[in-house]
Coordinates of C-alpha atoms and ligand atoms in Angstrom, one line a residue:
X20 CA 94.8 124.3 102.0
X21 CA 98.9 125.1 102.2
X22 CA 98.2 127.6 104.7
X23 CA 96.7 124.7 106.7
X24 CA 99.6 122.8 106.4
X25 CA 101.9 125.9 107.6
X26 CA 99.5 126.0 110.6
X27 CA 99.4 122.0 111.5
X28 CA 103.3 121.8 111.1
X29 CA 104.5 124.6 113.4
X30 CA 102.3 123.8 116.2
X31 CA 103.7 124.7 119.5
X32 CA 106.5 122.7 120.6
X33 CA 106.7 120.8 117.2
X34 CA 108.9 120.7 114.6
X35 CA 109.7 118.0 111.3
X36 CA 111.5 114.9 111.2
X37 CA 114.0 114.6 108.2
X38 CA 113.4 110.9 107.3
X39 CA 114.5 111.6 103.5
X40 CA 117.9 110.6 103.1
X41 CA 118.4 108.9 100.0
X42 CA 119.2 104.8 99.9
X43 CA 122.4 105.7 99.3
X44 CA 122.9 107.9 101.9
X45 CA 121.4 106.1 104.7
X46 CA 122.7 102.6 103.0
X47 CA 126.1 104.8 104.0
X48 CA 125.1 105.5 107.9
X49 CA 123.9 102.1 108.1
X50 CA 127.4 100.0 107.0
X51 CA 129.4 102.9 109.2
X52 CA 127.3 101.4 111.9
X53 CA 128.6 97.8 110.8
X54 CA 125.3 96.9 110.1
X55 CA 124.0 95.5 106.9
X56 CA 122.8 98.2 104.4
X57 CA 119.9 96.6 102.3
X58 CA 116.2 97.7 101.8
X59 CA 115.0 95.6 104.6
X60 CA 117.3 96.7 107.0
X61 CA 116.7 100.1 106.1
X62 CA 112.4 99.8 106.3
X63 CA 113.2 98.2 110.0
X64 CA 115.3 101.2 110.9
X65 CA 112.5 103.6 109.6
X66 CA 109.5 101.5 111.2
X67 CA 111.3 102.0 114.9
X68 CA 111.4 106.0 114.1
X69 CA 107.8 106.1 112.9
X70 CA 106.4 103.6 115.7
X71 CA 108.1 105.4 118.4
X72 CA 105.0 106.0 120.8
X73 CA 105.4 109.4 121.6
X74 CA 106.2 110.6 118.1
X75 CA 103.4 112.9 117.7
X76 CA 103.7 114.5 120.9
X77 CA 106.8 116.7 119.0
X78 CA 106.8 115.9 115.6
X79 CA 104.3 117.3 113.3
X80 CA 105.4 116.7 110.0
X81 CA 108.0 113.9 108.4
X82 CA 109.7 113.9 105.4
X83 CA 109.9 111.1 103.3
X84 CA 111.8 109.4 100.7
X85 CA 109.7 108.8 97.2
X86 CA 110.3 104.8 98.1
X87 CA 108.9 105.2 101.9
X88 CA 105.7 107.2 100.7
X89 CA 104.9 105.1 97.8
X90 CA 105.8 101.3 99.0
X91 CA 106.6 100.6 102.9
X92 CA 104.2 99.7 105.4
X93 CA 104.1 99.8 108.9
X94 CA 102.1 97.4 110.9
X95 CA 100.3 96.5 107.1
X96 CA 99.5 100.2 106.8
X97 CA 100.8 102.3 104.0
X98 CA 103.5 104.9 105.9
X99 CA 101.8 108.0 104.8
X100 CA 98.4 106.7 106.3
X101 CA 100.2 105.1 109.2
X102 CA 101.6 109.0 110.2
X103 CA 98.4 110.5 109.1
X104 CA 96.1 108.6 111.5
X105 CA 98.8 109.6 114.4
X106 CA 98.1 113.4 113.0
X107 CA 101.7 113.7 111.3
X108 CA 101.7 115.4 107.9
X109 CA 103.6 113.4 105.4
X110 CA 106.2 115.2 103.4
X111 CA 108.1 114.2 100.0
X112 CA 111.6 114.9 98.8
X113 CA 111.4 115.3 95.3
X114 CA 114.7 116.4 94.0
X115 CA 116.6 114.2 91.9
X116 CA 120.3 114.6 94.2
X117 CA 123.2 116.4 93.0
X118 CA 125.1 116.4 89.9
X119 CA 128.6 118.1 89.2
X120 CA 128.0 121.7 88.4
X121 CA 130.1 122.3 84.8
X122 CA 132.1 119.8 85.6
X123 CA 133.3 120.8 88.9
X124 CA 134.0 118.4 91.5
X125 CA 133.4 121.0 94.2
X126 CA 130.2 122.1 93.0
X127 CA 126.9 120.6 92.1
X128 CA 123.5 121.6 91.1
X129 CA 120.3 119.8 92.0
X130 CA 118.8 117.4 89.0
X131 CA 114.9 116.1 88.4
X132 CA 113.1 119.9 87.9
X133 CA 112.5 118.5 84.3
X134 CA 110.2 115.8 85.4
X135 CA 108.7 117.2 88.8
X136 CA 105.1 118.2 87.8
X137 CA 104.4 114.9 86.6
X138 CA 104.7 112.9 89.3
X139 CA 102.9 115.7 92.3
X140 CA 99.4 114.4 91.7
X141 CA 100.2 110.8 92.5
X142 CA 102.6 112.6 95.6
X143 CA 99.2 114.5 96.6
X144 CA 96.5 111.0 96.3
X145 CA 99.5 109.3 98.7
X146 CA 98.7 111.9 101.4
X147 CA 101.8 114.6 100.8
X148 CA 100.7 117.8 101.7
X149 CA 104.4 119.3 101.6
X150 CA 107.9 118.6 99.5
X151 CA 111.1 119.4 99.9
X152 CA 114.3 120.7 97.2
X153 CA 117.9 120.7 98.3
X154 CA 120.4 122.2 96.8
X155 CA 124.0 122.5 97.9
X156 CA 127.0 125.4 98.4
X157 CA 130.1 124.6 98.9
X158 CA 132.3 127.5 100.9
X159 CA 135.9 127.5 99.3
X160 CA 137.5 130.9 99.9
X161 CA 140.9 129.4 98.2
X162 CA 138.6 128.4 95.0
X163 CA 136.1 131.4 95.2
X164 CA 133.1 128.8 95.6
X165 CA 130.6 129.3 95.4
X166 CA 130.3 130.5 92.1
X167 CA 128.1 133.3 90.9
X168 CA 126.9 130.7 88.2
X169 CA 126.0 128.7 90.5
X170 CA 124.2 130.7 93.3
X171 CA 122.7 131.9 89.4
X172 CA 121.6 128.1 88.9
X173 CA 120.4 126.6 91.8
X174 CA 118.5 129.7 93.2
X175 CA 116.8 130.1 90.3
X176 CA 116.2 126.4 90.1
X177 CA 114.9 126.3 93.8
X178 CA 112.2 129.1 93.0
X179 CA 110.8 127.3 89.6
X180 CA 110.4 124.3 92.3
X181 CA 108.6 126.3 94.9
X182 CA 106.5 127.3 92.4
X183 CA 105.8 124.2 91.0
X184 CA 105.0 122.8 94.0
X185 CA 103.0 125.6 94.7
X186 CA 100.8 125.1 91.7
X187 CA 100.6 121.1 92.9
X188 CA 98.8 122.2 96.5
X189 CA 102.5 121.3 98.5
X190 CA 103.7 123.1 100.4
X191 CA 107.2 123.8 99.1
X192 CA 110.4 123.7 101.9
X193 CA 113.2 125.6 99.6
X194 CA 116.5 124.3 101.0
X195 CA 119.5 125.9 99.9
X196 CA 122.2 124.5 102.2
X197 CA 125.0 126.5 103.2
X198 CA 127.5 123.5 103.8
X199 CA 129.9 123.9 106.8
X200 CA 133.0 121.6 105.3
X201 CA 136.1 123.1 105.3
X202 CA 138.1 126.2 107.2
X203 CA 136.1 129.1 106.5
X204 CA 135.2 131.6 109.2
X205 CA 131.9 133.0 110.5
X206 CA 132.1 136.2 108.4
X207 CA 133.3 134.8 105.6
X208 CA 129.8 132.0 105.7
X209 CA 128.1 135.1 106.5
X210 CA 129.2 136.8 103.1
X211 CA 127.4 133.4 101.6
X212 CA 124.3 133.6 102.6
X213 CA 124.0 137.0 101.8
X214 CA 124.8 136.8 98.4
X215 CA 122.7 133.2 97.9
X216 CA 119.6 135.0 99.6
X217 CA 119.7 138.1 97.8
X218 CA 119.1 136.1 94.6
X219 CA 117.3 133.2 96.0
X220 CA 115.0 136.2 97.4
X221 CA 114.9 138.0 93.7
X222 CA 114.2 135.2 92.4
X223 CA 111.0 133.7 94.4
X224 CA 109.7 137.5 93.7
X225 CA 110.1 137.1 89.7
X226 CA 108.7 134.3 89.7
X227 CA 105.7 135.3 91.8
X228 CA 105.9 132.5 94.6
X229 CA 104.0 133.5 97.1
X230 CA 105.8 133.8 100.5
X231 CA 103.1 133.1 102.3
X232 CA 102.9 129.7 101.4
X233 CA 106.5 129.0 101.4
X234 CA 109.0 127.3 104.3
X235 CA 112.9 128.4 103.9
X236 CA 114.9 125.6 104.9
X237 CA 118.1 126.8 106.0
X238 CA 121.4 126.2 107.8
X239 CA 122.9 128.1 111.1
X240 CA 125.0 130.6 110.3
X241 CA 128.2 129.2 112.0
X242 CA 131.9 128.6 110.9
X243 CA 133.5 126.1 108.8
X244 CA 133.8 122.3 110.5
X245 CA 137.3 122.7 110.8
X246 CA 137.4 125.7 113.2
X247 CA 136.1 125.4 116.6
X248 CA 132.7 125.7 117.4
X249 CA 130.9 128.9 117.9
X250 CA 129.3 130.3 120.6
X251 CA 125.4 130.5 120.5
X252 CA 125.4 133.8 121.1
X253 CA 127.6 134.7 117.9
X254 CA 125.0 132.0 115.7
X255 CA 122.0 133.7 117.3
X256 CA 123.3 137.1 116.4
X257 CA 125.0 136.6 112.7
X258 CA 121.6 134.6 111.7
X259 CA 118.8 136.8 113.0
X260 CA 120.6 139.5 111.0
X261 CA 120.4 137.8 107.9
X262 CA 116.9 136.8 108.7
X263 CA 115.9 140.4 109.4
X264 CA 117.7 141.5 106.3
X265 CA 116.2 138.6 103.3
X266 CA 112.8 137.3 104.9
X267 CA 109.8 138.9 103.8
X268 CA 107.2 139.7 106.2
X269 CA 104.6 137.0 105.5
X270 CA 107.0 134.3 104.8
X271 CA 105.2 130.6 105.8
X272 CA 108.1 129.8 108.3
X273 CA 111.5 128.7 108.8
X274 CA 112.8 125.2 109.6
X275 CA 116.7 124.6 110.3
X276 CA 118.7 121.6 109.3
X277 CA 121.6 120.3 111.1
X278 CA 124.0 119.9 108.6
X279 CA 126.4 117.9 110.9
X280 CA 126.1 119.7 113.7
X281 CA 125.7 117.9 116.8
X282 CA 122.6 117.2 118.5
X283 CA 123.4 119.5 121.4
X284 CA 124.7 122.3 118.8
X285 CA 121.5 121.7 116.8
X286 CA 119.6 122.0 120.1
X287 CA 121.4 125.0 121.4
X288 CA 121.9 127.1 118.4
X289 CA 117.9 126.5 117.9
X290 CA 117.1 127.7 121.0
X291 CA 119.2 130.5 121.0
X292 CA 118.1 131.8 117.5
X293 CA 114.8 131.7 118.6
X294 CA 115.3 133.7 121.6
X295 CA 116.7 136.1 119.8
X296 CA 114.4 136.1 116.6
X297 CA 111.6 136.7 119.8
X298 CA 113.6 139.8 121.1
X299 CA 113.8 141.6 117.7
X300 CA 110.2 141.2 117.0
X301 CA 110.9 138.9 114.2
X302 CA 107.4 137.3 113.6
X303 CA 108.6 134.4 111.2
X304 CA 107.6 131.1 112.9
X305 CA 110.7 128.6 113.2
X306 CA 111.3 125.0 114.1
X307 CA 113.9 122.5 113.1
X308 CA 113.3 120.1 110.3
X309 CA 116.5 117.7 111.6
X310 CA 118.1 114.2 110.4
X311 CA 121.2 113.7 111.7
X312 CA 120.6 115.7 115.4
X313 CA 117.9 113.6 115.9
X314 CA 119.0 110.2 114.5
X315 CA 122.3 109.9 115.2
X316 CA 122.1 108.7 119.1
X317 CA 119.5 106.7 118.3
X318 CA 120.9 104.7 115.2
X319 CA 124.3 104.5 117.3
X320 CA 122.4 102.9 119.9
X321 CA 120.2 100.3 117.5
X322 CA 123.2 99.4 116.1
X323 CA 124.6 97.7 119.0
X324 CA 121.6 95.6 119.0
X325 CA 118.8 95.6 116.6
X326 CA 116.7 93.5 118.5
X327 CA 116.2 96.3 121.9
X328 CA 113.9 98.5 119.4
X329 CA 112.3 99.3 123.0
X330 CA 115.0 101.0 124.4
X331 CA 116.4 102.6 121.0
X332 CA 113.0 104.1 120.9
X333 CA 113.4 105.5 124.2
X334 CA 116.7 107.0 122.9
X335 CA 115.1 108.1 120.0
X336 CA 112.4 109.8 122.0
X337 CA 114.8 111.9 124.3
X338 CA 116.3 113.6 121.8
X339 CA 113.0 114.5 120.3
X340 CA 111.9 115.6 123.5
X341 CA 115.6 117.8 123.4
X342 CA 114.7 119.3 120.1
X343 CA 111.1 120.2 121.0
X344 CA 112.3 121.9 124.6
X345 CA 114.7 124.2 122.3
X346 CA 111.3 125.8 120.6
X347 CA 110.3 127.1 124.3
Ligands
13P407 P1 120.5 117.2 108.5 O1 119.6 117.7 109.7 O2 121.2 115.9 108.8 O3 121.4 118.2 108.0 O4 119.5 116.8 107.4 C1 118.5 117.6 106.9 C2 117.8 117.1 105.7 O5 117.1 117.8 105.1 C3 118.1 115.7 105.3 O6 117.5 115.4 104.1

C-alpha cells in the first residue's frame, strides 16, 4: 500500500505541491502581499491552486495543512476527494511547528510527536496516504549551531515519526531542513548535512524504519543567503556526494524543498542534481516537493487583483510546467 504511494507520486514528470504552510505562515505571505490575511481569504487562495486545470498533468501528490484536509471544500467537495478524483494523492503535515530548543532563540526542535498516533486514523478515513515532519537547523559557525544536542533531538525525533507514520499506512516524508539564513559557505553547509545525516541515517536504522517506504525531504546543498549564489554545477556536485555517501540503496525517494530559493534556482539546481544523480548511477528517484518556487509568482500576481483567478492560474501553471521540465 505505501509502496503504491511511492510509485503514484514519482510518476514521470511529476513531483508534490507544498500547500502546508501553517495559518500563520501564509496569513504572513498573504498581508506582505497587502492583502487581507483571514481564513477566507486564505481557502480562496488555496481553491485557485487546487482548481488550476492542468494541475494533474505535473503534480501528483499535495500536501496539506490539518485545517485544508479536514474542513475546506472546493466546488462543495471535501479537498482531499476533490484532488483524489483529479488522481492527486493527498498529503498531511502533522508536526506541531517549532519550539525554542533549551531555550535558544537560534535553535528549535519540532513539537506534537506526543500526540501523533492518535489522530493518523482519522488522517487515513480523509484520504492521506502520505504525511510530512519538519524539523529545522540553523547554520551559525560564530555560535557552533547546530548543536550536537540538537542534531541528537530532532533526528531522533524525525525517525520515531517515520515510524509512526509507518505503522499508520503513510507514507512518511522526513524533512530535516538545512536552513540557508546567514553567511556560511558551501563547505561549511556541507559539514551540516553530513553530520545531521549520519545520525538521522543511524537513527532510522535503530529504529527499524524501513527505507523502502520512506521519502527524505531535503534541501540543496548550497551556501548561506548572504553569499552569492552558487553555480549548479557546484550544488549538483556537493549534493550527489552526500546522497551517494547517506542514502541507502532502497530508499522510497527523494523530494527537495526550496527553502527560499528562487523559482529559477529551485528549477535549475533540480535539474542539475538530477543530471548528475543519472550519471553516477544513483538509482534513488527524486522530484521536488516545493512551496515557495512554485507559489511565489503566482501569489505575487493574485495579489494585484484577486478577481483575474484566470490568468493567476495561468501563472500558476507555468511555473508548474518549469518545475516539471527540470525532472527531464
Ligand atoms: P519551500 O519549498 O518554500 O521551502 O517549502 C517547503 C515545505 O515543505 C513547506 O512546508
Amino acid at each position: 500500500m505505501i509502496k503504491d504511494t511511492i510509485n503514484k507520486i514519482f510518476q514521470k514528470s511529476k513531483g508534490i505541491l507544498a500547500a502546508d504552510e501553517s495559518s500563520k505562515t501564509i496569513i504572513k505571505r498573504l498581508t506582505a502581499l497587502g492583502l487581507d490575511g483571514n481564513e477566507k481569504k486564505i481557502t480562496e487562495y488555496r481553491n485557485i491552486l487546487f482548481g488550476t486545470s492542468d494541475l494533474n498533468k505535473f503534480i501528483s501528490g499535495v500536501i496539506l495543512y490539518k485545517d485544508t484536509l479536514e474542513k475546506q471544500q472546493i466546488n462543495g467537495v471535501n479537498v482531499p476527494d476533490f484532488l483524489i478524483s483529479k488522481n492527486i494523492i493527498p498529503g498531511i503535515k502533522v508536526d506541531g511547528g517549532l519550539e525554542s530548543f533549551n531555550g535558544s532563540d537560534i535553535e528549535s526542535y519540532t513539537k506534537g510527536l506526543d500526540k501523533l498516533k492518535e489522530d493518523y486514523e482519522r488522517y487515513y478515513k480523509l484520504g492521506a496516504r502520505f504525511s510530512k515532519w519538519r524539523s529545522v537547523f540553523s547554520i551559525s559557525t560564530k555560535n557552533n549551531n547546530p548543536t550536537d544536542d540538537l542534531i541528537e533531538k530532532n533526528t531522533n525525533d524525525l525517525a520515531d515519526y517515520a515510524k509512526i507514520s509507518q505503522e499508520s499506512g503513510l507514507l512518511p516524508f522526513i524533512e530535516p531542513e538545512i536552513l540557508r539564513d546567514g553567511d556560511h559557505n558551501i563547505k561549511e553547509t556541507r559539514e551540516v548535512f553530513e553530520r545531521v545525516f549520519k545520525s538521522l541515517f543511524e537513527k532510522l536504522a535503530e529504529k527499524n524504519v524501513d527505507f523502502d517506504s520512506l521519502i527524505l525531504k531535503t534541501s540543496f546543498v548550497v551556501s548561506g543567503s548572504m553569499l552569492p549564489e552558487d553555480a549548479p554545477e557546484i550544488v549538483q556536485k556537493e549534493t550527489v556526494e552526500i546522497f551517494n555517501k547517506y542514502i541507502p540503496e532502497k530508499m522510497g525517494g527523494i523530494v527537495f524543498l526550496s527553502g527560499g530559493l528562487t523559482p529559477e534556482q529551485s528549477f535549475s539546481y533540480l535539474n542539475a542534481v538530477i543530471k548528475e544523480a543519472k550519471k553516477e548511477e544513483f538509482l534513488t528517484p527524486i522530484s521536488f516537493s516545493y512551496s515557495r518556487a512554485l507559489q511565489n509568482n503566482t501569489m505575487s500576481h493574485w495579489s494585484k487583483d484577486t478577481e483575474k483567478i484566470l490568468e493567476t492560474q495561468e501563472v500558476f501553471s507555468k511555473d508548474l510546467k518549469k518545475a516539471s521540465e527540470a525532472l527531464e
